[in-house]
Coordinates of C-alpha atoms and ligand atoms in Angstrom, one line a residue:
M1 CA 127.0 119.3 127.2
E2 CA 129.7 120.0 125.0
L3 CA 129.1 123.7 123.7
S4 CA 130.3 125.7 120.7
L5 CA 129.4 129.4 121.3
K6 CA 130.8 132.0 118.8
V7 CA 131.8 134.9 120.5
N8 CA 133.6 138.1 120.0
G9 CA 134.2 136.1 116.0
K10 CA 135.9 133.8 117.3
L11 CA 134.3 129.9 118.0
H12 CA 135.0 128.5 121.6
K13 CA 133.7 124.8 122.9
L14 CA 132.9 124.5 126.6
E15 CA 131.7 121.0 128.4
A16 CA 128.8 122.9 131.2
P17 CA 125.6 122.1 132.3
D18 CA 122.5 121.8 129.5
D19 CA 120.6 124.6 130.9
I20 CA 123.4 127.1 131.4
P21 CA 122.5 130.3 131.6
L22 CA 124.4 132.1 128.3
L23 CA 124.6 134.6 131.1
W24 CA 127.1 132.0 133.1
A25 CA 129.2 130.7 129.8
L26 CA 130.5 133.7 129.0
R27 CA 131.2 134.8 132.5
D28 CA 132.3 131.7 134.2
Y29 CA 133.8 129.4 131.6
L30 CA 135.0 131.7 129.0
N31 CA 136.0 134.6 131.7
L32 CA 134.3 136.9 130.1
T33 CA 132.9 138.9 133.3
G34 CA 131.7 142.0 130.8
T35 CA 129.1 140.9 131.4
K36 CA 126.9 142.1 134.2
Y37 CA 124.6 139.9 136.9
G38 CA 121.2 142.5 137.9
C39 CA 118.6 140.7 138.6
G40 CA 118.6 137.3 137.0
M41 CA 115.2 137.2 135.9
A42 CA 114.9 139.5 132.7
Q43 CA 114.3 142.3 134.5
C44 CA 117.3 144.8 134.7
G45 CA 119.2 144.4 131.2
A46 CA 122.4 144.5 133.0
C47 CA 123.6 141.2 131.5
T48 CA 122.5 142.8 128.0
V49 CA 124.4 140.9 124.9
L50 CA 123.9 140.8 121.3
V51 CA 122.5 137.7 119.0
D52 CA 122.8 138.0 115.9
G53 CA 122.9 141.6 116.6
K54 CA 119.6 141.7 118.5
A55 CA 120.2 142.6 122.3
V56 CA 119.6 139.6 124.6
R57 CA 118.9 139.0 128.2
S58 CA 121.8 137.0 128.1
C59 CA 120.7 135.7 131.9
T60 CA 117.6 133.9 131.2
R61 CA 118.2 132.6 127.7
K62 CA 120.1 129.1 127.5
A63 CA 123.3 128.6 125.8
S64 CA 122.0 126.2 123.6
Q65 CA 119.7 128.5 122.7
V66 CA 122.1 130.3 120.7
V67 CA 124.6 127.5 119.5
G68 CA 126.1 128.6 115.7
K69 CA 124.7 132.2 116.4
E70 CA 127.0 135.6 116.7
I71 CA 127.1 136.4 119.8
S72 CA 128.7 139.7 120.7
T73 CA 129.7 140.8 124.0
I74 CA 130.9 144.6 125.8
E75 CA 134.6 143.2 125.4
A76 CA 134.4 142.5 121.8
D77 CA 138.0 143.7 119.8
Q78 CA 136.4 144.8 116.3
P79 CA 133.0 145.7 117.7
S80 CA 130.3 146.6 115.6
E81 CA 130.3 150.6 113.9
Q82 CA 127.2 151.1 116.2
T83 CA 128.9 149.6 119.5
A84 CA 132.1 151.6 118.5
A85 CA 130.3 155.0 117.8
L86 CA 128.7 154.8 121.6
Q87 CA 131.4 153.3 123.2
Q88 CA 134.2 156.4 121.9
A89 CA 130.9 159.0 122.0
W90 CA 130.2 157.3 125.9
R91 CA 133.5 158.5 126.4
E92 CA 133.5 162.2 125.2
L93 CA 130.6 162.7 127.5
N94 CA 131.5 160.2 130.7
V95 CA 127.9 159.0 130.8
H96 CA 128.8 156.1 133.1
Q97 CA 128.9 156.7 136.9
C98 CA 129.9 152.9 139.2
G99 CA 129.5 151.7 134.8
Y100 CA 128.0 148.2 136.7
C101 CA 125.1 148.8 134.2
Q102 CA 126.6 150.5 131.5
P103 CA 127.5 147.0 129.0
G104 CA 124.3 146.4 128.9
Q105 CA 123.0 150.2 127.9
I106 CA 126.1 149.8 125.2
M107 CA 124.9 146.4 123.6
A108 CA 121.4 147.5 124.1
A109 CA 121.6 151.1 122.4
S110 CA 124.5 149.3 119.6
A111 CA 120.8 147.4 118.5
L112 CA 118.8 150.5 118.3
L113 CA 121.1 152.0 115.9
A114 CA 121.8 148.7 114.0
S115 CA 118.0 149.3 113.2
N116 CA 117.4 152.9 113.4
S117 CA 120.2 155.3 112.8
S118 CA 118.8 158.2 113.8
P119 CA 116.6 157.3 116.9
N120 CA 114.2 160.5 118.9
D121 CA 113.6 160.4 122.4
S122 CA 110.8 158.1 122.4
D123 CA 112.7 155.7 120.1
I124 CA 115.4 155.6 122.3
D125 CA 113.2 155.7 125.6
K126 CA 111.0 152.5 124.1
A127 CA 114.8 150.6 123.7
M128 CA 116.2 151.2 126.4
N129 CA 113.3 150.5 128.9
G130 CA 113.9 147.5 131.5
V131 CA 118.1 148.9 131.2
I132 CA 117.8 150.0 134.1
C133 CA 120.6 152.6 135.7
R134 CA 120.4 152.7 139.6
C135 CA 122.8 155.6 139.3
G136 CA 120.7 157.4 137.0
T137 CA 122.2 158.4 134.4
Y138 CA 119.8 158.5 131.5
Q139 CA 119.7 161.3 130.8
R140 CA 123.6 161.0 129.8
I141 CA 122.6 157.4 128.0
R142 CA 120.6 159.5 126.1
D143 CA 122.6 161.7 124.8
G144 CA 125.0 159.3 124.6
I145 CA 123.2 157.2 122.0
K146 CA 122.3 160.7 120.1
L147 CA 126.4 161.7 119.8
A148 CA 126.9 158.1 118.4
A149 CA 124.1 158.4 116.0
S150 CA 124.8 161.8 114.3
N151 CA 128.9 160.9 114.3
L152 CA 127.7 157.5 112.5
Q153 CA 125.6 160.1 109.9
G154 CA 128.6 162.1 109.7
D155 CA 131.3 159.7 108.8
K156 CA 128.7 158.1 106.6
G157 CA 128.5 161.6 104.6
N158 CA 132.0 161.6 104.6
A159 CA 132.8 158.3 102.8
Ligands
LIG1 S1 120.3 140.0 134.8 FE1 119.4 139.3 132.9 S2 118.0 141.1 133.1 FE2 118.8 141.6 134.7
LIG2 S1 126.1 153.7 136.2 FE1 125.9 153.3 138.2 S2 124.8 150.9 137.7 FE2 124.5 152.6 135.7

């Protein structure tokens, strides 16, 4: 079937199987390989992207279900302010280790900050639950989210 997917602000048309998961449409058809494959069963979060601002596991979401929606991946040239602040904080704190899980971590964190500008530890744990890091960077992820939140609040205060 022909699918029209709006990814990172651009409309793409692709000819793909009816049931193709969004993850494989992104990686194999659009060459957006920043979104990672981990478990394929919505259990690890490596494949998390934003769909209309919400964190979605792209391995189990059919591409046909997100036609007409705004899909954002780690490759966005013009990321949301939350994603940009998180990327900056990640660089400052060297959050990543091997890096494999980090696109999914940042997308999940971006959805959290869009709905909660000042998350506490428990909010972070709840929102990030199930986005697995085999390198165990959880504490730095938490610190990165808090730094991004505080930088965003500072930006607003200075506006
Ligand atoms: S690859 Fe999608 S949740 Fe693991
Ligand atoms: S940084 Fe290696 S899996 Fe998370």
